[in-house]
Amino acid sequence: LRNKIAILFILCIFFAGATENVMSQWVSGYLEVTLKMNKTLCDILGLALFGLMLTVGRTLYTKFGKRIYRALIFGSIGCAICYLIASLTNNSILALISCSLTGFFVSMLWPGSLIAVTDRVPDANVNLFALMAVGGDLGVTVYPEIVGAITDFAIKNERIISLGMKHGLTSEQLGMKIGMLFGMTAPLFALLFFLIAYFNKKKVDKIKL
């Protein structure tokens, strides 16, 4: 914990886990409630396509990937865009595509954090990987709870209820959209910390040269 680089990557994997799990937990219910899609269809297409894209992303990286920081940075940007589209659109197909593509963009954020920290901390041992796992699990656990709390607050807020009525949305629909929009902060924070790690690495490499 005295290693600043280690702490940086624990934060990276925290937001990586948060980005992945918010969408995987919410995709089915979100599509069902906000877009009034069939529950069975949401379960099959929503979560299944998310999982499929997750698999595709990791498989492609093992075959063709070389630059892990590029995958981390562009993956975070892609996730943020997908969250934004999913939260703002009222088009079922577009929402389904954006939720599913989140799986592709988030696919390397968790394992990529482990790859990057191994490169930056040559003497990494089981203690560091245990702390990385704790950081990721905290993101997986805590962030969806925060999103849920914000959604619950929005659903019960009178101003938000009246705003939803003006736009033809129920308080639950608008509340879940607000929750999904807040979920976008996870990939944005991940992007911030990945960029810090990337530019710190470039600085160190330049000093070595």
mmCIF file of N, CA and C in Angstrom, residues 28-125:
data_model
loop_
_atom_site.group_PDB
_atom_site.id
_atom_site.type_symbol
_atom_site.label_atom_id
_atom_site.label_comp_id
_atom_site.label_asym_id
_atom_site.label_seq_id
_atom_site.Cartn_x
_atom_site.Cartn_y
_atom_site.Cartn_z
ATOM 1 N N SER A 28 -31.090 -5.979 -18.045
ATOM 2 C CA SER A 28 -32.386 -6.620 -18.263
ATOM 3 C C SER A 28 -33.536 -5.768 -17.724
ATOM 4 N N GLY A 29 -33.441 -5.380 -16.448
ATOM 5 C CA GLY A 29 -34.497 -4.576 -15.831
ATOM 6 C C GLY A 29 -34.623 -3.209 -16.460
ATOM 7 N N TYR A 30 -33.481 -2.638 -16.852
ATOM 8 C CA TYR A 30 -33.496 -1.310 -17.462
ATOM 9 C C TYR A 30 -34.264 -1.311 -18.773
ATOM 10 N N LEU A 31 -33.959 -2.283 -19.626
ATOM 11 C CA LEU A 31 -34.653 -2.365 -20.918
ATOM 12 C C LEU A 31 -36.139 -2.655 -20.726
ATOM 13 N N GLU A 32 -36.449 -3.483 -19.742
ATOM 14 C CA GLU A 32 -37.846 -3.844 -19.494
ATOM 15 C C GLU A 32 -38.662 -2.657 -18.996
ATOM 16 N N VAL A 33 -38.114 -1.912 -18.041
ATOM 17 C CA VAL A 33 -38.865 -0.822 -17.409
ATOM 18 C C VAL A 33 -38.883 0.436 -18.266
ATOM 19 N N THR A 34 -37.708 0.874 -18.714
ATOM 20 C CA THR A 34 -37.644 2.166 -19.408
ATOM 21 C C THR A 34 -38.182 2.097 -20.830
ATOM 22 N N LEU A 35 -38.019 0.947 -21.492
ATOM 23 C CA LEU A 35 -38.447 0.837 -22.887
ATOM 24 C C LEU A 35 -39.614 -0.117 -23.069
ATOM 25 N N LYS A 36 -40.098 -0.668 -21.947
ATOM 26 C CA LYS A 36 -41.262 -1.560 -21.943
ATOM 27 C C LYS A 36 -41.089 -2.736 -22.906
ATOM 28 N N MET A 37 -39.885 -3.288 -22.906
ATOM 29 C CA MET A 37 -39.619 -4.475 -23.716
ATOM 30 C C MET A 37 -40.054 -5.727 -22.960
ATOM 31 N N ASN A 38 -40.295 -6.799 -23.680
ATOM 32 C CA ASN A 38 -40.700 -8.066 -23.075
ATOM 33 C C ASN A 38 -39.609 -8.577 -22.133
ATOM 34 N N LYS A 39 -40.011 -9.027 -20.926
ATOM 35 C CA LYS A 39 -39.034 -9.449 -19.918
ATOM 36 C C LYS A 39 -38.147 -10.593 -20.416
ATOM 37 N N THR A 40 -38.763 -11.577 -21.039
ATOM 38 C CA THR A 40 -37.992 -12.717 -21.544
ATOM 39 C C THR A 40 -36.989 -12.255 -22.600
ATOM 40 N N LEU A 41 -37.437 -11.355 -23.464
ATOM 41 C CA LEU A 41 -36.572 -10.819 -24.507
ATOM 42 C C LEU A 41 -35.403 -10.050 -23.887
ATOM 43 N N CYS A 42 -35.698 -9.289 -22.840
ATOM 44 C CA CYS A 42 -34.652 -8.519 -22.151
ATOM 45 C C CYS A 42 -33.621 -9.444 -21.516
ATOM 46 N N ASP A 43 -34.112 -10.509 -20.883
ATOM 47 C CA ASP A 43 -33.195 -11.448 -20.232
ATOM 48 C C ASP A 43 -32.307 -12.149 -21.253
ATOM 49 N N ILE A 44 -32.934 -12.582 -22.345
ATOM 50 C CA ILE A 44 -32.185 -13.339 -23.347
ATOM 51 C C ILE A 44 -31.261 -12.428 -24.155
ATOM 52 N N LEU A 45 -31.838 -11.375 -24.731
ATOM 53 C CA LEU A 45 -31.040 -10.506 -25.590
ATOM 54 C C LEU A 45 -30.150 -9.555 -24.805
ATOM 55 N N GLY A 46 -30.685 -8.988 -23.724
ATOM 56 C CA GLY A 46 -29.920 -8.004 -22.966
ATOM 57 C C GLY A 46 -28.681 -8.599 -22.328
ATOM 58 N N LEU A 47 -28.876 -9.458 -21.353
ATOM 59 C CA LEU A 47 -27.756 -10.020 -20.604
ATOM 60 C C LEU A 47 -26.920 -10.969 -21.453
ATOM 61 N N ALA A 48 -27.589 -11.761 -22.298
ATOM 62 C CA ALA A 48 -26.852 -12.726 -23.125
ATOM 63 C C ALA A 48 -25.938 -12.016 -24.128
ATOM 64 N N LEU A 49 -26.442 -10.961 -24.767
ATOM 65 C CA LEU A 49 -25.610 -10.228 -25.722
ATOM 66 C C LEU A 49 -24.477 -9.494 -25.021
ATOM 67 N N PHE A 50 -24.749 -8.999 -23.819
ATOM 68 C CA PHE A 50 -23.693 -8.359 -23.034
ATOM 69 C C PHE A 50 -22.579 -9.365 -22.758
ATOM 70 N N GLY A 51 -22.973 -10.569 -22.312
ATOM 71 C CA GLY A 51 -21.990 -11.609 -22.038
ATOM 72 C C GLY A 51 -21.243 -12.053 -23.287
ATOM 73 N N LEU A 52 -21.957 -12.136 -24.402
ATOM 74 C CA LEU A 52 -21.331 -12.523 -25.666
ATOM 75 C C LEU A 52 -20.288 -11.492 -26.085
ATOM 76 N N MET A 53 -20.630 -10.213 -25.993
ATOM 77 C CA MET A 53 -19.696 -9.161 -26.365
ATOM 78 C C MET A 53 -18.487 -9.130 -25.428
ATOM 79 N N LEU A 54 -18.717 -9.463 -24.164
ATOM 80 C CA LEU A 54 -17.626 -9.558 -23.195
ATOM 81 C C LEU A 54 -16.625 -10.635 -23.643
ATOM 82 N N THR A 55 -17.166 -11.762 -24.067
ATOM 83 C CA THR A 55 -16.341 -12.874 -24.532
ATOM 84 C C THR A 55 -15.601 -12.515 -25.812
ATOM 85 N N VAL A 56 -16.304 -11.870 -26.740
ATOM 86 C CA VAL A 56 -15.690 -11.485 -28.008
ATOM 87 C C VAL A 56 -14.520 -10.530 -27.778
ATOM 88 N N GLY A 57 -14.718 -9.537 -26.910
ATOM 89 C CA GLY A 57 -13.677 -8.559 -26.641
ATOM 90 C C GLY A 57 -12.417 -9.201 -26.069
ATOM 91 N N ARG A 58 -12.588 -10.087 -25.102
ATOM 92 C CA ARG A 58 -11.420 -10.726 -24.484
ATOM 93 C C ARG A 58 -10.738 -11.700 -25.434
ATOM 94 N N THR A 59 -11.534 -12.381 -26.248
ATOM 95 C CA THR A 59 -10.956 -13.318 -27.218
ATOM 96 C C THR A 59 -10.144 -12.574 -28.270
ATOM 97 N N LEU A 60 -10.686 -11.465 -28.769
ATOM 98 C CA LEU A 60 -9.972 -10.683 -29.775
ATOM 99 C C LEU A 60 -8.661 -10.134 -29.229
ATOM 100 N N TYR A 61 -8.676 -9.721 -27.957
ATOM 101 C CA TYR A 61 -7.432 -9.175 -27.400
ATOM 102 C C TYR A 61 -6.370 -10.262 -27.286
ATOM 103 N N THR A 62 -6.764 -11.470 -26.886
ATOM 104 C CA THR A 62 -5.779 -12.548 -26.782
ATOM 105 C C THR A 62 -5.183 -12.901 -28.142
ATOM 106 N N LYS A 63 -5.957 -12.687 -29.215
ATOM 107 C CA LYS A 63 -5.490 -13.010 -30.559
ATOM 108 C C LYS A 63 -4.674 -11.887 -31.188
ATOM 109 N N PHE A 64 -5.155 -10.645 -31.018
ATOM 110 C CA PHE A 64 -4.563 -9.538 -31.762
ATOM 111 C C PHE A 64 -4.033 -8.403 -30.881
ATOM 112 N N GLY A 65 -4.393 -8.390 -29.608
ATOM 113 C CA GLY A 65 -4.035 -7.259 -28.755
ATOM 114 C C GLY A 65 -2.574 -7.242 -28.362
ATOM 115 N N LYS A 66 -1.993 -6.053 -28.347
ATOM 116 C CA LYS A 66 -0.612 -5.879 -27.914
ATOM 117 C C LYS A 66 -0.464 -4.687 -26.972
ATOM 118 N N ARG A 67 -1.213 -3.623 -27.248
ATOM 119 C CA ARG A 67 -1.064 -2.389 -26.473
ATOM 120 C C ARG A 67 -2.191 -2.293 -25.456
ATOM 121 N N ILE A 68 -1.888 -2.678 -24.233
ATOM 122 C CA ILE A 68 -2.935 -2.762 -23.217
ATOM 123 C C ILE A 68 -3.489 -1.395 -22.847
ATOM 124 N N TYR A 69 -2.648 -0.360 -22.828
ATOM 125 C CA TYR A 69 -3.157 0.961 -22.442
ATOM 126 C C TYR A 69 -4.134 1.499 -23.488
ATOM 127 N N ARG A 70 -3.893 1.183 -24.750
ATOM 128 C CA ARG A 70 -4.840 1.596 -25.784
ATOM 129 C C ARG A 70 -6.190 0.920 -25.550
ATOM 130 N N ALA A 71 -6.160 -0.375 -25.203
ATOM 131 C CA ALA A 71 -7.403 -1.109 -24.938
ATOM 132 C C ALA A 71 -8.120 -0.537 -23.724
ATOM 133 N N LEU A 72 -7.376 -0.158 -22.695
ATOM 134 C CA LEU A 72 -7.979 0.380 -21.476
ATOM 135 C C LEU A 72 -8.599 1.759 -21.709
ATOM 136 N N ILE A 73 -7.873 2.612 -22.407
ATOM 137 C CA ILE A 73 -8.348 3.989 -22.619
ATOM 138 C C ILE A 73 -9.544 4.016 -23.570
ATOM 139 N N PHE A 74 -9.410 3.348 -24.710
ATOM 140 C CA PHE A 74 -10.517 3.349 -25.670
ATOM 141 C C PHE A 74 -11.703 2.534 -25.158
ATOM 142 N N GLY A 75 -11.427 1.497 -24.365
ATOM 143 C CA GLY A 75 -12.510 0.737 -23.761
ATOM 144 C C GLY A 75 -13.326 1.592 -22.801
ATOM 145 N N SER A 76 -12.641 2.403 -22.003
ATOM 146 C CA SER A 76 -13.337 3.294 -21.060
ATOM 147 C C SER A 76 -14.176 4.331 -21.793
ATOM 148 N N ILE A 77 -13.609 4.888 -22.863
ATOM 149 C CA ILE A 77 -14.353 5.877 -23.658
ATOM 150 C C ILE A 77 -15.589 5.228 -24.276
ATOM 151 N N GLY A 78 -15.417 4.034 -24.830
ATOM 152 C CA GLY A 78 -16.543 3.322 -25.439
ATOM 153 C C GLY A 78 -17.639 3.028 -24.443
ATOM 154 N N CYS A 79 -17.250 2.612 -23.231
ATOM 155 C CA CYS A 79 -18.240 2.333 -22.183
ATOM 156 C C CYS A 79 -19.021 3.586 -21.810
ATOM 157 N N ALA A 80 -18.315 4.706 -21.658
ATOM 158 C CA ALA A 80 -18.976 5.960 -21.285
ATOM 159 C C ALA A 80 -19.995 6.366 -22.354
ATOM 160 N N ILE A 81 -19.630 6.218 -23.625
ATOM 161 C CA ILE A 81 -20.543 6.562 -24.715
ATOM 162 C C ILE A 81 -21.757 5.639 -24.700
ATOM 163 N N CYS A 82 -21.524 4.342 -24.476
ATOM 164 C CA CYS A 82 -22.642 3.383 -24.447
ATOM 165 C C CYS A 82 -23.603 3.687 -23.299
ATOM 166 N N TYR A 83 -23.057 4.022 -22.128
ATOM 167 C CA TYR A 83 -23.903 4.382 -20.982
ATOM 168 C C TYR A 83 -24.724 5.619 -21.309
ATOM 169 N N LEU A 84 -24.087 6.594 -21.941
ATOM 170 C CA LEU A 84 -24.775 7.844 -22.277
ATOM 171 C C LEU A 84 -25.926 7.587 -23.247
ATOM 172 N N ILE A 85 -25.655 6.828 -24.296
ATOM 173 C CA ILE A 85 -26.700 6.526 -25.287
ATOM 174 C C ILE A 85 -27.842 5.751 -24.647
ATOM 175 N N ALA A 86 -27.489 4.728 -23.853
ATOM 176 C CA ALA A 86 -28.517 3.898 -23.217
ATOM 177 C C ALA A 86 -29.419 4.715 -22.301
ATOM 178 N N SER A 87 -28.837 5.691 -21.610
ATOM 179 C CA SER A 87 -29.622 6.480 -20.655
ATOM 180 C C SER A 87 -30.495 7.529 -21.327
ATOM 181 N N LEU A 88 -30.115 7.983 -22.522
ATOM 182 C CA LEU A 88 -30.843 9.086 -23.163
ATOM 183 C C LEU A 88 -31.824 8.644 -24.239
ATOM 184 N N THR A 89 -31.557 7.518 -24.873
ATOM 185 C CA THR A 89 -32.403 7.121 -25.996
ATOM 186 C C THR A 89 -33.729 6.503 -25.551
ATOM 187 N N ASN A 90 -34.732 6.666 -26.385
ATOM 188 C CA ASN A 90 -36.019 5.995 -26.183
ATOM 189 C C ASN A 90 -36.249 4.935 -27.257
ATOM 190 N N ASN A 91 -35.205 4.690 -28.046
ATOM 191 C CA ASN A 91 -35.280 3.695 -29.117
ATOM 192 C C ASN A 91 -34.817 2.340 -28.572
ATOM 193 N N SER A 92 -35.676 1.349 -28.622
ATOM 194 C CA SER A 92 -35.380 0.036 -28.034
ATOM 195 C C SER A 92 -34.157 -0.615 -28.663
ATOM 196 N N ILE A 93 -34.069 -0.565 -29.989
ATOM 197 C CA ILE A 93 -32.958 -1.210 -30.692
ATOM 198 C C ILE A 93 -31.637 -0.534 -30.342
ATOM 199 N N LEU A 94 -31.639 0.795 -30.342
ATOM 200 C CA LEU A 94 -30.420 1.546 -30.034
ATOM 201 C C LEU A 94 -29.980 1.289 -28.590
ATOM 202 N N ALA A 95 -30.951 1.235 -27.680
ATOM 203 C CA ALA A 95 -30.624 0.961 -26.276
ATOM 204 C C ALA A 95 -30.047 -0.440 -26.115
ATOM 205 N N LEU A 96 -30.641 -1.410 -26.795
ATOM 206 C CA LEU A 96 -30.166 -2.796 -26.727
ATOM 207 C C LEU A 96 -28.744 -2.896 -27.267
ATOM 208 N N ILE A 97 -28.483 -2.229 -28.381
ATOM 209 C CA ILE A 97 -27.152 -2.259 -28.986
ATOM 210 C C ILE A 97 -26.125 -1.621 -28.066
ATOM 211 N N SER A 98 -26.457 -0.468 -27.490
ATOM 212 C CA SER A 98 -25.505 0.236 -26.628
ATOM 213 C C SER A 98 -25.228 -0.550 -25.343
ATOM 214 N N CYS A 99 -26.278 -1.154 -24.769
ATOM 215 C CA CYS A 99 -26.079 -1.965 -23.558
ATOM 216 C C CYS A 99 -25.215 -3.185 -23.873
ATOM 217 N N SER A 100 -25.455 -3.806 -25.024
ATOM 218 C CA SER A 100 -24.687 -4.982 -25.410
ATOM 219 C C SER A 100 -23.241 -4.632 -25.714
ATOM 220 N N LEU A 101 -23.021 -3.537 -26.421
ATOM 221 C CA LEU A 101 -21.663 -3.132 -26.779
ATOM 222 C C LEU A 101 -20.833 -2.740 -25.566
ATOM 223 N N THR A 102 -21.503 -2.369 -24.471
ATOM 224 C CA THR A 102 -20.767 -2.094 -23.241
ATOM 225 C C THR A 102 -19.940 -3.312 -22.848
ATOM 226 N N GLY A 103 -20.498 -4.512 -23.081
ATOM 227 C CA GLY A 103 -19.769 -5.731 -22.778
ATOM 228 C C GLY A 103 -18.470 -5.835 -23.560
ATOM 229 N N PHE A 104 -18.496 -5.413 -24.822
ATOM 230 C CA PHE A 104 -17.287 -5.448 -25.652
ATOM 231 C C PHE A 104 -16.244 -4.462 -25.135
ATOM 232 N N PHE A 105 -16.686 -3.226 -24.869
ATOM 233 C CA PHE A 105 -15.734 -2.191 -24.464
ATOM 234 C C PHE A 105 -15.183 -2.420 -23.052
ATOM 235 N N VAL A 106 -15.991 -3.026 -22.179
ATOM 236 C CA VAL A 106 -15.545 -3.230 -20.802
ATOM 237 C C VAL A 106 -14.719 -4.506 -20.661
ATOM 238 N N SER A 107 -14.678 -5.309 -21.695
ATOM 239 C CA SER A 107 -14.112 -6.664 -21.596
ATOM 240 C C SER A 107 -12.689 -6.710 -21.061
ATOM 241 N N MET A 108 -11.854 -5.728 -21.425
ATOM 242 C CA MET A 108 -10.449 -5.779 -21.016
ATOM 243 C C MET A 108 -10.117 -4.870 -19.835
ATOM 244 N N LEU A 109 -11.110 -4.167 -19.287
ATOM 245 C CA LEU A 109 -10.789 -3.220 -18.227
ATOM 246 C C LEU A 109 -10.297 -3.918 -16.958
ATOM 247 N N TRP A 110 -10.988 -4.991 -16.542
ATOM 248 C CA TRP A 110 -10.558 -5.722 -15.341
ATOM 249 C C TRP A 110 -9.262 -6.493 -15.600
ATOM 250 N N PRO A 111 -9.232 -7.430 -16.566
ATOM 251 C CA PRO A 111 -7.979 -8.163 -16.802
ATOM 252 C C PRO A 111 -6.850 -7.252 -17.264
ATOM 253 N N GLY A 112 -7.206 -6.189 -17.989
ATOM 254 C CA GLY A 112 -6.185 -5.255 -18.455
ATOM 255 C C GLY A 112 -5.513 -4.517 -17.316
ATOM 256 N N SER A 113 -6.251 -4.233 -16.258
ATOM 257 C CA SER A 113 -5.661 -3.598 -15.083
ATOM 258 C C SER A 113 -4.600 -4.500 -14.461
ATOM 259 N N LEU A 114 -4.870 -5.802 -14.445
ATOM 260 C CA LEU A 114 -3.913 -6.766 -13.896
ATOM 261 C C LEU A 114 -2.673 -6.873 -14.778
ATOM 262 N N ILE A 115 -2.881 -6.840 -16.100
ATOM 263 C CA ILE A 115 -1.741 -6.877 -17.026
ATOM 264 C C ILE A 115 -0.866 -5.641 -16.841
ATOM 265 N N ALA A 116 -1.509 -4.473 -16.760
ATOM 266 C CA ALA A 116 -0.773 -3.217 -16.658
ATOM 267 C C ALA A 116 -0.018 -3.101 -15.338
ATOM 268 N N VAL A 117 -0.638 -3.525 -14.239
ATOM 269 C CA VAL A 117 0.039 -3.397 -12.949
ATOM 270 C C VAL A 117 1.230 -4.344 -12.869
ATOM 271 N N THR A 118 1.153 -5.490 -13.519
ATOM 272 C CA THR A 118 2.290 -6.420 -13.552
ATOM 273 C C THR A 118 3.470 -5.798 -14.283
ATOM 274 N N ASP A 119 3.157 -5.025 -15.332
ATOM 275 C CA ASP A 119 4.203 -4.353 -16.092
ATOM 276 C C ASP A 119 4.848 -3.221 -15.288
ATOM 277 N N ARG A 120 4.037 -2.536 -14.485
ATOM 278 C CA ARG A 120 4.536 -1.377 -13.746
ATOM 279 C C ARG A 120 5.163 -1.737 -12.397
ATOM 280 N N VAL A 121 4.760 -2.847 -11.825
ATOM 281 C CA VAL A 121 5.308 -3.280 -10.530
ATOM 282 C C VAL A 121 5.963 -4.641 -10.747
ATOM 283 N N PRO A 122 7.229 -4.650 -11.150
ATOM 284 C CA PRO A 122 7.907 -5.900 -11.507
ATOM 285 C C PRO A 122 7.945 -6.930 -10.376
ATOM 286 N N ASP A 123 8.000 -6.462 -9.136
ATOM 287 C CA ASP A 123 8.068 -7.391 -8.006
ATOM 288 C C ASP A 123 6.672 -7.686 -7.436
ATOM 289 N N ALA A 124 5.652 -7.549 -8.285
ATOM 290 C CA ALA A 124 4.276 -7.814 -7.839
ATOM 291 C C ALA A 124 4.162 -9.247 -7.318
ATOM 292 N N ASN A 125 3.506 -9.382 -6.166
ATOM 293 C CA ASN A 125 3.335 -10.715 -5.575
ATOM 294 C C ASN A 125 1.868 -10.940 -5.238
#
